XYZ file of C-alpha atoms in Angstrom:
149
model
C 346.056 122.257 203.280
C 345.286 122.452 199.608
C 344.918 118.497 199.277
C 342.460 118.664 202.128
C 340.190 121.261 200.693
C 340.143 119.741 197.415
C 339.251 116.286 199.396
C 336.211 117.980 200.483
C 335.103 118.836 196.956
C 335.637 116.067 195.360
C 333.385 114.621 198.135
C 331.059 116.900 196.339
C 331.494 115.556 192.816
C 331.575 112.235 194.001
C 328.520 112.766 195.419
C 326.928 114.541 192.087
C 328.255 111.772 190.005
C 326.979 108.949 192.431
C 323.590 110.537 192.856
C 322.646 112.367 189.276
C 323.582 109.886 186.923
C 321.431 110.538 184.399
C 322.318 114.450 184.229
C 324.884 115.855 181.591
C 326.495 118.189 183.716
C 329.453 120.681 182.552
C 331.169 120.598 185.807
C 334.002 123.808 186.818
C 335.809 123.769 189.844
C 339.031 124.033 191.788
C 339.453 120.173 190.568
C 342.349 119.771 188.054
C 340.105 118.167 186.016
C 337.298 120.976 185.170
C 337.605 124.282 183.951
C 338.072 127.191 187.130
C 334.454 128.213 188.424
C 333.491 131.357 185.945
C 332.950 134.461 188.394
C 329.290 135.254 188.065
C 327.917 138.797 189.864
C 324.554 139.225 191.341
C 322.359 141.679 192.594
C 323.905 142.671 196.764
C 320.803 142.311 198.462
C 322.866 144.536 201.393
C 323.848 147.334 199.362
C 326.584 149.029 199.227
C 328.209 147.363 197.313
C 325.976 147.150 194.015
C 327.562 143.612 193.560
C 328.412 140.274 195.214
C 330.483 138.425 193.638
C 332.064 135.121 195.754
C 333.014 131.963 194.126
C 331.858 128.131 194.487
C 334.459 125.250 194.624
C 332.109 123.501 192.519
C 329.860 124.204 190.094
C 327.715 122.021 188.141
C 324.892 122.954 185.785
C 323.176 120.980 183.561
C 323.400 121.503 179.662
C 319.881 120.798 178.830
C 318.360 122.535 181.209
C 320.519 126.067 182.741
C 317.950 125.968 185.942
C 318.991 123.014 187.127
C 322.472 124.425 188.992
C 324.813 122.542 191.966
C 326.409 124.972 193.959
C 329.309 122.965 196.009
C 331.291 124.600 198.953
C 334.079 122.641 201.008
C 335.508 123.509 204.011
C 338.492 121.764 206.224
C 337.766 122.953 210.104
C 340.389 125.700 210.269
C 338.747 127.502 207.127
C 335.097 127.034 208.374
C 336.302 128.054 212.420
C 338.481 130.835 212.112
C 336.405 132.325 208.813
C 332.853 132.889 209.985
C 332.876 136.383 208.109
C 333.408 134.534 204.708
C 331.341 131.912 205.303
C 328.495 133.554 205.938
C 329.065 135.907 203.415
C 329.523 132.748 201.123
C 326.011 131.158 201.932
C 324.649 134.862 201.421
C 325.341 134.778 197.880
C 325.146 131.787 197.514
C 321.459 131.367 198.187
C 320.477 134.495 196.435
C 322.357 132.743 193.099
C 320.607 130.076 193.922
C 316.778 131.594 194.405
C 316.333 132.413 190.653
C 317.551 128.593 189.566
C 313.773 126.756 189.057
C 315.601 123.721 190.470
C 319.176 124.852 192.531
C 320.602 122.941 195.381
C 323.615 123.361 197.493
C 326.249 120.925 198.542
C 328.296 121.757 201.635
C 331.074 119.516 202.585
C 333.115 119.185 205.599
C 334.249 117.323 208.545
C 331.077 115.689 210.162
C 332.197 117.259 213.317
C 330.872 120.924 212.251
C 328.062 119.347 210.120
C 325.060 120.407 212.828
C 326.600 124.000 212.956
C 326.431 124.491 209.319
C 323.379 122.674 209.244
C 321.599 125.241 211.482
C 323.328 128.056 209.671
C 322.053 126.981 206.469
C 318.949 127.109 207.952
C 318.802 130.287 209.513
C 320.107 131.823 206.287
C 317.308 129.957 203.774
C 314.805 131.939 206.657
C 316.801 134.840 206.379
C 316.382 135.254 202.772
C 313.320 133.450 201.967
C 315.203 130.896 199.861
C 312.860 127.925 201.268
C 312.797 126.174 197.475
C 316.612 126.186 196.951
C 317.251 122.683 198.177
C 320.880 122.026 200.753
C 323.056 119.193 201.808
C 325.962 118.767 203.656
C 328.020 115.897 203.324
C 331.365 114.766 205.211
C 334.137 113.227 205.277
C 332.055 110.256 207.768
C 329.009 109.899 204.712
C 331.920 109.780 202.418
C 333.709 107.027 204.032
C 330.163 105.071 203.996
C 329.616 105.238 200.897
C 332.860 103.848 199.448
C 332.855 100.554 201.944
């Protein structure tokens, strides 16, 4: 299960490295090769609690300029199915991290079969909490495959 998960991320960095060349990223993630993803609280916009605190698979911020942040969450199918409670609390923090970044995106991998149901959830929660400038893609496993044929 581990090896699938981490597939999914390093969809993600793939995709970063692929797509950002020119960037100087540091890169942490669950990845054996980057540091562990730092645990970074913000402000719960649904108090109580006074903080939200969830962490990314992936993150990647650029060293020359700190508001330019990737924010990368995989899923396999069981995790994103029978998890809705953390994934939603996921893209809730996520997007509020994300708000005060000048320039943030998010990058949400998983199996192209739940890519329209994440794509609509993403949506809903960018309405939700008026995070319209934080940019989002989801890639899978299918865009993957394209890209390395």
């Amino acid at each position: 299960m581990q090896g699938e998960h981490n597939f999914y991320i390093k969809i993600i960095y793939d995709y970063i490295k692929l797509n950002f060349p020119e960037k100087n990223f540091y890169f942490s993630s669950d990845l054996d090769i980057h540091d562990s993803v730092e645990r970074v609280a913000i402000p719960n916009p649904q108090k109580p609690p006074p903080e939200l605190i969830k962490v990314p698979d992936l993150v990647a911020e650029e060293q020359d300029n700190h508001h330019f942040t990737i924010l990368g969450e995989a899923k396999t199918f069981r995790d994103f199915i029978n998890d809705p409670q953390r994934v939603n609390s996921q893209l809730d923090y996520y997007f509020n991290r994300l708000k005060y970044k000048n320039n943030g995106i998010l990058i949400y991998s998983l199996p192209h079969t739940l890519k329209n149901k994440v794509t609509n959830l993403i949506i809903k929660k960018k309405e939700n909490w008026n995070t319209q400038k934080v940019k989002h893609l989801v890639i899978t496993d299918l865009d993957h495959a394209r890209t390395i044929i």
